[in-house]
Amino acid sequence: MLDARKIRVLIVEDSALMRQLLTAIFQDDPAFEIVGTASDPFIARQKIKDLRPDVLTLDVEMPRMDGITFLEKLMRLHPMPVVMISSLTQRNTDATLRALELGAVDFVSKPADNMRDHFGELADEIRTKVRMAATARVCAVVERPAPVVSAASSKAVPLRARHPMDARMIAIGASAGGTQAIMAILRQLPANMPGIAIVQHMPPKFTALFAEHLNRSCALDVREATDGEKLCPGMARVAPGGRQMALVRDSGGYVLRVYDGPAVNLHRPSVDVLLHSVAQIAGAQAMGALLTGMGSDGAQGLKAMHATGALTVAQDEASSVIFGMPDQAIKLGAAREILALERIAARIKQWSL
């Protein structure tokens, strides 16, 4: 929470029912103060100026201007913490990923029907994510052009034959703010990297689309992981939402195990599950990076990697949207190096030589 005062929230939502339900959720917790509501972005724009909220909750589909267009303008002209709250449809899933790229801190998927019956289940999630967003470091997002990947690029060439680096692999874990951070790192990496395994806290459906977004703008071959898939050079695989992912080994090298295990640290997928398995299977041949995110998931796993002699990196406070996960790793002595986000890709490339 911001000092000892209440977190001032502005709700931007075109549905009167949703505005009522969101207001009730925040009014049930004395940590929050609803400073206002707005039914469309034009009203919201004026209320932001007049009321100066700490956090904005924002819907995707609204009249006069959609939420993504509004967010893009907001983050360019007046960056502030935003939590997206929208229904889980294919269209809105794409839009939510775009919102995260533009700088939204996090998102909550609201039920498509029976809103009053199901919305109570999301009350804790909404309050937790808005509370977290109030502590986030938000700045204007400067979008960089994606690297050009031609039809004859190395994505179409088996890298195993050209770069026999199967003994090495990279593991990356992140939560809130991680979609931006992972995108920033992967877009700087060439196609001849060791295999990369990624856990980003996201629910089902979002991880596949996130991988597709990454694949379109990276030289690496990025996809959602499947059980039994070999992790080869030139590949980056994202753990599916709602499932756990671990590293195992067979006679041919590293293999990804994707399975329906219990939540660890309240997360499925969990960064700790991946990193503990990497420590056991790859040892000093691995590099681990723990990025921005709330909580402590991944800290113990990074410590286990550190103990094997692996290179372990934690994102620094200044460049983290939420410093929780890397901070916990640093406090445990799990990070050999603490680096700003803009330096992590270069360190990965240096380590991979």
XYZ file of C-alpha atoms in Angstrom:
353
model
C 0.000 0.000 0.000
C 1.121 3.538 -0.634
C 2.462 4.666 2.749
C -0.392 4.603 5.322
C -3.035 6.188 3.136
C -5.715 4.478 1.111
C -5.201 3.399 -2.481
C -7.270 5.735 -4.638
C -8.994 3.811 -7.442
C -10.787 5.062 -10.536
C -13.039 2.461 -12.215
C -13.395 2.805 -15.998
C -16.131 0.444 -17.174
C -19.122 0.902 -19.474
C -21.343 -1.649 -17.691
C -23.320 -0.142 -14.811
C -23.512 -3.592 -13.198
C -19.738 -4.023 -13.350
C -19.154 -0.548 -11.928
C -21.469 -1.447 -9.054
C -19.774 -4.785 -8.399
C -16.248 -3.361 -8.587
C -17.214 -0.533 -6.261
C -18.577 -3.050 -3.743
C -15.386 -5.129 -3.937
C -13.174 -2.168 -3.083
C -15.535 -0.745 -0.470
C -15.279 -4.030 1.433
C -11.590 -3.357 2.066
C -10.525 -0.269 4.059
C -7.230 -0.158 2.144
C -9.064 1.287 -0.876
C -10.955 4.451 -1.707
C -13.093 4.695 -4.845
C -12.462 8.236 -6.033
C -14.755 7.899 -9.025
C -16.125 5.852 -11.899
C -16.287 6.523 -15.627
C -18.377 4.884 -18.321
C -16.039 5.740 -21.174
C -12.465 6.958 -21.751
C -13.442 10.563 -22.415
C -15.034 10.858 -18.984
C -12.082 8.950 -17.512
C -9.572 11.343 -19.030
C -11.082 14.315 -17.219
C -11.474 12.422 -13.949
C -7.826 11.375 -14.023
C -6.887 15.047 -14.242
C -9.312 16.106 -11.514
C -9.055 13.203 -9.070
C -5.456 11.952 -9.531
C -6.124 8.276 -8.755
C -3.323 5.895 -7.785
C -4.643 3.029 -9.920
C -7.036 2.700 -12.836
C -9.142 -0.374 -13.549
C -9.922 -0.465 -17.261
C -12.250 -2.491 -19.458
C -11.344 -3.356 -23.057
C -14.676 -2.841 -24.804
C -16.187 0.594 -24.250
C -18.136 3.159 -26.246
C -16.585 6.093 -28.130
C -13.018 4.780 -27.619
C -11.877 1.231 -26.877
C -9.750 0.553 -23.817
C -6.590 -0.294 -25.765
C -6.602 2.953 -27.724
C -7.184 4.852 -24.485
C -4.399 2.960 -22.711
C -1.962 3.693 -25.524
C -2.675 7.415 -25.251
C -2.603 7.325 -21.453
C 0.753 5.528 -21.214
C 2.311 7.939 -23.687
C 1.022 11.138 -22.104
C 0.316 10.310 -18.455
C 1.766 6.913 -17.423
C 0.056 5.416 -14.386
C -0.712 1.953 -12.935
C -3.524 0.210 -14.812
C -5.169 -3.163 -14.179
C -7.212 -4.473 -17.115
C -10.539 -6.149 -16.268
C -12.248 -7.757 -19.243
C -14.196 -10.830 -20.298
C -12.260 -13.887 -21.431
C -13.010 -13.932 -25.155
C -10.572 -14.537 -28.001
C -10.798 -10.906 -29.035
C -10.319 -9.623 -25.502
C -7.463 -12.044 -24.836
C -5.542 -10.559 -27.769
C -6.412 -7.073 -26.561
C -5.282 -7.851 -23.012
C -1.878 -9.042 -24.235
C -1.607 -5.838 -26.215
C -2.474 -3.896 -23.046
C 0.344 -5.613 -21.161
C 2.759 -4.708 -23.951
C 1.606 -1.093 -23.666
C 2.348 -1.005 -19.943
C -0.697 -2.287 -18.048
C 0.557 -3.803 -14.800
C -1.745 -6.835 -14.783
C -5.175 -8.103 -15.765
C -8.198 -9.946 -14.401
C -10.549 -12.000 -16.576
C -14.163 -11.499 -15.575
C -16.814 -14.236 -16.060
C -18.720 -14.137 -19.313
C -22.076 -14.874 -17.632
C -23.745 -15.105 -14.217
C -21.659 -12.171 -13.111
C -23.144 -11.856 -9.634
C -22.728 -15.592 -8.951
C -19.062 -15.789 -9.952
C -17.676 -12.344 -9.301
C -17.119 -12.979 -5.612
C -14.502 -15.576 -6.557
C -12.477 -12.833 -8.229
C -12.765 -10.250 -5.454
C -9.515 -11.244 -3.746
C -7.668 -11.410 -7.061
C -8.867 -7.954 -8.070
C -7.958 -6.373 -4.742
C -4.557 -8.105 -4.673
C -3.640 -6.996 -8.179
C -4.794 -3.415 -7.655
C -2.893 -3.277 -4.359
C 0.198 -4.552 -6.174
C -0.309 -2.097 -9.038
C -0.267 0.787 -6.567
C 3.378 -0.050 -5.820
C 4.388 -0.577 -9.458
C 7.006 1.453 -11.275
C 5.269 2.622 -14.412
C 6.830 4.640 -17.196
C 6.038 5.502 -20.780
C 6.520 2.493 -23.037
C 8.752 3.147 -26.028
C 7.963 0.509 -28.611
C 10.897 -0.615 -30.717
C 10.586 -2.179 -34.149
C 10.793 -5.951 -34.152
C 13.806 -7.586 -35.770
C 13.225 -8.532 -39.385
C 12.933 -12.303 -39.766
C 13.008 -13.268 -43.428
C 11.526 -16.404 -44.960
C 15.055 -17.773 -45.205
C 15.826 -16.994 -41.594
C 17.325 -19.440 -39.157
C 13.831 -20.235 -37.840
C 13.503 -22.527 -40.844
C 16.939 -24.138 -40.361
C 17.555 -26.926 -37.808
C 19.930 -25.284 -35.372
C 20.969 -28.567 -33.794
C 23.228 -29.321 -36.758
C 24.840 -25.888 -36.815
C 25.114 -25.098 -33.111
C 25.551 -28.198 -30.924
C 24.900 -26.423 -27.604
C 22.521 -28.992 -26.087
C 24.464 -29.051 -22.809
C 23.417 -25.471 -22.124
C 19.955 -24.062 -21.513
C 18.344 -20.917 -20.142
C 15.392 -20.633 -17.750
C 13.406 -17.420 -17.311
C 10.667 -16.710 -14.769
C 8.415 -13.673 -14.399
C 5.025 -12.459 -13.230
C 3.528 -8.935 -13.232
C 5.371 -6.786 -15.763
C 6.958 -9.900 -17.206
C 5.339 -9.832 -20.618
C 7.137 -6.568 -21.400
C 10.380 -7.773 -19.836
C 10.428 -11.128 -21.645
C 9.602 -9.435 -24.936
C 12.424 -6.942 -24.418
C 14.922 -9.737 -23.767
C 13.905 -12.215 -26.468
C 13.741 -9.595 -29.193
C 17.463 -8.929 -28.679
C 18.538 -12.567 -28.901
C 19.776 -14.200 -32.129
C 18.415 -17.518 -33.350
C 21.473 -19.527 -32.309
C 20.771 -19.371 -28.577
C 20.638 -22.440 -26.340
C 17.107 -23.649 -25.647
C 15.072 -21.329 -23.420
C 12.295 -22.416 -21.029
C 9.962 -19.665 -19.790
C 7.404 -19.465 -17.003
C 5.222 -16.372 -17.071
C 2.318 -16.338 -14.612
C -0.724 -16.412 -16.881
C -3.974 -18.375 -17.056
C -4.848 -20.837 -19.851
C -5.385 -19.373 -23.342
C -3.138 -16.401 -22.627
C 0.145 -18.321 -22.695
C -0.402 -19.706 -26.211
C -1.237 -16.242 -27.514
C 1.710 -14.741 -25.624
C 4.024 -17.252 -27.294
C 2.558 -16.364 -30.689
C 3.138 -12.662 -30.019
C 6.758 -13.393 -29.106
C 7.284 -15.614 -32.123
C 6.140 -12.910 -34.517
C 8.761 -10.460 -33.241
C 11.729 -12.677 -32.343
C 14.419 -14.507 -34.280
C 13.908 -17.493 -31.971
C 11.224 -20.121 -32.544
C 8.787 -19.350 -29.717
C 5.787 -21.540 -28.917
C 3.742 -22.800 -26.012
C 5.429 -25.909 -24.613
C 4.028 -29.402 -25.119
C 4.708 -32.453 -22.978
C 7.641 -34.557 -24.166
C 9.025 -31.872 -26.482
C 12.805 -31.674 -26.825
C 14.299 -28.297 -25.878
C 16.744 -27.623 -28.704
C 18.926 -24.635 -29.606
C 17.033 -21.819 -31.262
C 13.837 -22.659 -29.373
C 12.026 -20.790 -26.605
C 9.093 -22.537 -24.961
C 6.468 -20.925 -22.709
C 4.845 -23.018 -19.960
C 1.096 -23.441 -20.586
C -1.239 -21.623 -18.219
C -2.885 -23.940 -15.711
C -0.132 -26.599 -15.926
C 3.332 -27.131 -14.473
C 6.496 -27.409 -16.550
C 9.775 -29.085 -15.584
C 13.012 -30.019 -17.314
C 13.981 -33.684 -17.683
C 16.647 -35.417 -19.744
C 16.720 -38.386 -22.077
C 19.410 -39.838 -24.316
C 18.828 -37.101 -26.867
C 19.151 -34.116 -24.513
C 16.733 -31.885 -22.607
C 13.015 -32.615 -22.672
C 10.124 -30.551 -21.289
C 7.628 -32.273 -19.037
C 4.263 -30.493 -18.989
C 1.800 -31.931 -16.503
C -1.264 -31.288 -14.354
C 0.482 -30.843 -11.019
C -0.782 -28.910 -7.996
C -0.196 -25.183 -7.651
C 3.133 -24.218 -6.079
C 3.386 -20.825 -4.378
C -0.246 -20.425 -5.512
C 0.875 -20.638 -9.142
C 0.404 -23.087 -11.989
C 2.751 -22.770 -13.808
C 5.267 -22.034 -11.059
C 8.729 -20.604 -11.630
C 10.054 -22.622 -8.686
C 8.943 -25.901 -10.283
C 10.901 -25.105 -13.439
C 14.014 -23.740 -11.719
C 14.303 -26.598 -9.225
C 14.164 -29.070 -12.105
C 16.770 -27.078 -14.045
C 19.076 -27.133 -11.022
C 18.719 -30.913 -10.795
C 18.996 -31.716 -14.505
C 21.232 -29.031 -16.040
C 23.246 -27.839 -13.045
C 26.110 -25.519 -13.939
C 25.246 -25.808 -17.645
C 22.208 -23.586 -17.094
C 21.528 -19.889 -16.709
C 18.516 -18.637 -14.764
C 16.920 -15.185 -14.848
C 14.232 -14.084 -12.399
C 12.353 -11.028 -13.583
C 9.734 -8.608 -12.317
C 6.773 -10.010 -10.403
C 4.835 -10.043 -7.150
C 5.551 -12.560 -4.402
C 8.434 -14.992 -4.014
C 7.862 -17.652 -6.683
C 11.206 -18.590 -8.215
C 13.445 -17.379 -5.389
C 14.068 -20.822 -3.908
C 14.488 -22.345 -7.361
C 17.054 -19.729 -8.317
C 18.878 -20.441 -5.057
C 18.973 -24.145 -5.976
C 20.436 -23.241 -9.379
C 23.016 -20.978 -7.709
C 24.115 -23.872 -5.487
C 24.936 -25.986 -8.558
C 27.194 -23.321 -10.035
C 24.695 -22.028 -12.591
C 24.751 -18.367 -13.566
C 21.790 -16.769 -11.802
C 20.505 -13.275 -12.551
C 17.858 -11.148 -10.856
C 16.358 -8.068 -12.446
C 17.204 -4.924 -10.494
C 14.704 -2.808 -8.597
C 14.894 0.256 -10.834
C 13.840 -1.619 -13.974
C 11.269 -3.949 -12.323
C 7.586 -3.080 -12.512
C 7.136 -5.113 -9.302
C 10.330 -5.952 -7.393
C 8.871 -8.777 -5.297
C 10.227 -11.931 -6.951
C 13.743 -10.722 -7.764
C 13.971 -8.994 -4.375
C 13.220 -12.251 -2.570
C 15.876 -14.045 -4.620
C 18.438 -11.354 -3.835
C 17.657 -11.544 -0.116
C 18.225 -15.322 -0.244
C 21.619 -14.830 -1.878
C 20.332 -16.658 -4.949
C 21.462 -14.125 -7.566
C 25.082 -14.076 -8.696
C 24.336 -10.908 -10.655
C 21.713 -8.157 -10.328
C 21.127 -6.480 -13.659
C 18.899 -3.844 -15.198
C 16.459 -5.251 -17.741
C 18.277 -3.621 -20.649
C 21.472 -5.512 -19.741
C 20.049 -9.018 -19.355
C 19.900 -9.951 -23.050
C 23.539 -8.952 -23.537
C 24.515 -11.059 -20.516
C 22.642 -14.052 -21.927
C 24.462 -13.688 -25.234
C 27.821 -13.322 -23.466
C 27.191 -16.434 -21.368
C 26.123 -18.406 -24.427
C 29.405 -17.869 -26.316
